[in-house]
Amino acid sequence: MFNKIELPYNYEALEPYIDKETINIHYNKHLQTYVNNLNKLLEGHEDFAKGKTLGKILSDTESIPEDIRQGVINQGGGVFNHNLYFSILSPTPKKAPEGKLLDEINATFGNLENLKQNISNAAIAQFGSGYAFLVKDENGKLSVISILNQNSPLSNNLIPILCIDVWEHAYYLKYKNLRADYVKNIWNVIDWGKVEGLYMNYSI
Ligand SMILES: [Fe+2]
């Protein structure tokens, strides 16, 4: 049985940038549905799922039984991506990274502002539903990617350490069609302390 993370803040805690109702529906309805669907899919496949983390499953999609493979990619990705998304948001975020992550950002993107712009552009330009991700490869090298639907960077051997959900359900109640405003504002609640932790100590 897989589950959603415990939300580390109240539904209204991210206001005015992300509103209470959006967090409530996003977390309790959308994410919960992915959780329920994933667990239902895995019924009867206990031997396959036993002892595996969701990250492990998504990083080796070929090993997923064929009859449930696409379903697990969709629903499992939905659980994993949302758990990441909700976990890196905070009402009291660390505003900038330090240490090795900052060094790597500076080396790859020039500076933090350039990286944020890069991620924002990927999020705004994503056609349809998906995410913008900051990922690291096995050598710690960073890149920005956009991903369609609920696919996981893990399936391409990339470890996600930050994501912006740009499915309409993530912003429509408050921002309507103005995705760019949502993307601009979400930086106020992205906790670089969490991202640093994932960069330094991520294990799938
Ligand atoms: Fe979402």
PDB file of N, CA and C in Angstrom, residues 17 90-97 112-113 116 187-193:
ATOM      1  N   TYR A  17      -0.507  32.857  -1.885  1.00  0.00           N
ATOM      2  CA  TYR A  17       0.079  32.391  -3.156  1.00  0.00           C
ATOM      3  C   TYR A  17      -0.654  31.171  -3.707  1.00  0.00           C
ATOM      4  N   SER A  90       6.309  25.355   1.493  1.00  0.00           N
ATOM      5  CA  SER A  90       6.290  25.692   2.916  1.00  0.00           C
ATOM      6  C   SER A  90       5.848  27.137   3.106  1.00  0.00           C
ATOM      7  N   PRO A  91       5.104  27.389   4.193  1.00  0.00           N
ATOM      8  CA  PRO A  91       4.755  28.786   4.496  1.00  0.00           C
ATOM      9  C   PRO A  91       5.953  29.578   5.019  1.00  0.00           C
ATOM     10  N   THR A  92       6.975  28.872   5.461  1.00  0.00           N
ATOM     11  CA  THR A  92       8.188  29.555   5.968  1.00  0.00           C
ATOM     12  C   THR A  92       9.414  28.984   5.264  1.00  0.00           C
ATOM     13  N   PRO A  93       9.487  29.222   3.966  1.00  0.00           N
ATOM     14  CA  PRO A  93      10.532  28.550   3.184  1.00  0.00           C
ATOM     15  C   PRO A  93      11.912  29.177   3.374  1.00  0.00           C
ATOM     16  N   LYS A  94      12.918  28.362   3.178  1.00  0.00           N
ATOM     17  CA  LYS A  94      14.269  28.899   3.021  1.00  0.00           C
ATOM     18  C   LYS A  94      14.329  29.484   1.614  1.00  0.00           C
ATOM     19  N   LYS A  95      14.719  30.747   1.530  1.00  0.00           N
ATOM     20  CA  LYS A  95      14.532  31.477   0.266  1.00  0.00           C
ATOM     21  C   LYS A  95      15.579  31.181  -0.800  1.00  0.00           C
ATOM     22  N   ALA A  96      16.686  30.601  -0.392  1.00  0.00           N
ATOM     23  CA  ALA A  96      17.734  30.325  -1.383  1.00  0.00           C
ATOM     24  C   ALA A  96      18.566  29.139  -0.917  1.00  0.00           C
ATOM     25  N   PRO A  97      19.091  28.390  -1.856  1.00  0.00           N
ATOM     26  CA  PRO A  97      19.939  27.250  -1.469  1.00  0.00           C
ATOM     27  C   PRO A  97      21.333  27.712  -1.074  1.00  0.00           C
ATOM     28  N   LEU A 112      21.147  31.711  -9.262  1.00  0.00           N
ATOM     29  CA  LEU A 112      19.843  31.182  -8.863  1.00  0.00           C
ATOM     30  C   LEU A 112      18.711  31.796  -9.685  1.00  0.00           C
ATOM     31  N   GLU A 113      18.797  33.088  -9.943  1.00  0.00           N
ATOM     32  CA  GLU A 113      17.716  33.740 -10.699  1.00  0.00           C
ATOM     33  C   GLU A 113      17.573  33.133 -12.092  1.00  0.00           C
ATOM     34  N   LYS A 116      15.782  29.824 -11.741  1.00  0.00           N
ATOM     35  CA  LYS A 116      14.347  30.001 -11.491  1.00  0.00           C
ATOM     36  C   LYS A 116      13.621  30.409 -12.780  1.00  0.00           C
ATOM     37  N   TRP A 187       7.107  30.626  -6.297  1.00  0.00           N
ATOM     38  CA  TRP A 187       8.475  30.753  -5.764  1.00  0.00           C
ATOM     39  C   TRP A 187       8.486  31.293  -4.343  1.00  0.00           C
ATOM     40  N   ASN A 188       7.412  31.981  -3.949  1.00  0.00           N
ATOM     41  CA  ASN A 188       7.330  32.504  -2.576  1.00  0.00           C
ATOM     42  C   ASN A 188       7.191  31.401  -1.534  1.00  0.00           C
ATOM     43  N   VAL A 189       6.780  30.205  -1.973  1.00  0.00           N
ATOM     44  CA  VAL A 189       6.544  29.121  -1.009  1.00  0.00           C
ATOM     45  C   VAL A 189       7.364  27.862  -1.316  1.00  0.00           C
ATOM     46  N   ILE A 190       8.300  27.965  -2.227  1.00  0.00           N
ATOM     47  CA  ILE A 190       9.193  26.821  -2.470  1.00  0.00           C
ATOM     48  C   ILE A 190      10.351  26.890  -1.475  1.00  0.00           C
ATOM     49  N   ASP A 191      10.516  25.804  -0.758  1.00  0.00           N
ATOM     50  CA  ASP A 191      11.488  25.754   0.340  1.00  0.00           C
ATOM     51  C   ASP A 191      12.813  25.144  -0.154  1.00  0.00           C
ATOM     52  N   TRP A 192      13.792  26.011  -0.329  1.00  0.00           N
ATOM     53  CA  TRP A 192      15.083  25.529  -0.839  1.00  0.00           C
ATOM     54  C   TRP A 192      15.788  24.626   0.159  1.00  0.00           C
ATOM     55  N   GLY A 193      15.395  24.718   1.409  1.00  0.00           N
ATOM     56  CA  GLY A 193      15.954  23.788   2.395  1.00  0.00           C
ATOM     57  C   GLY A 193      15.575  22.353   2.059  1.00  0.00           C
TER      58      GLY A 193
END
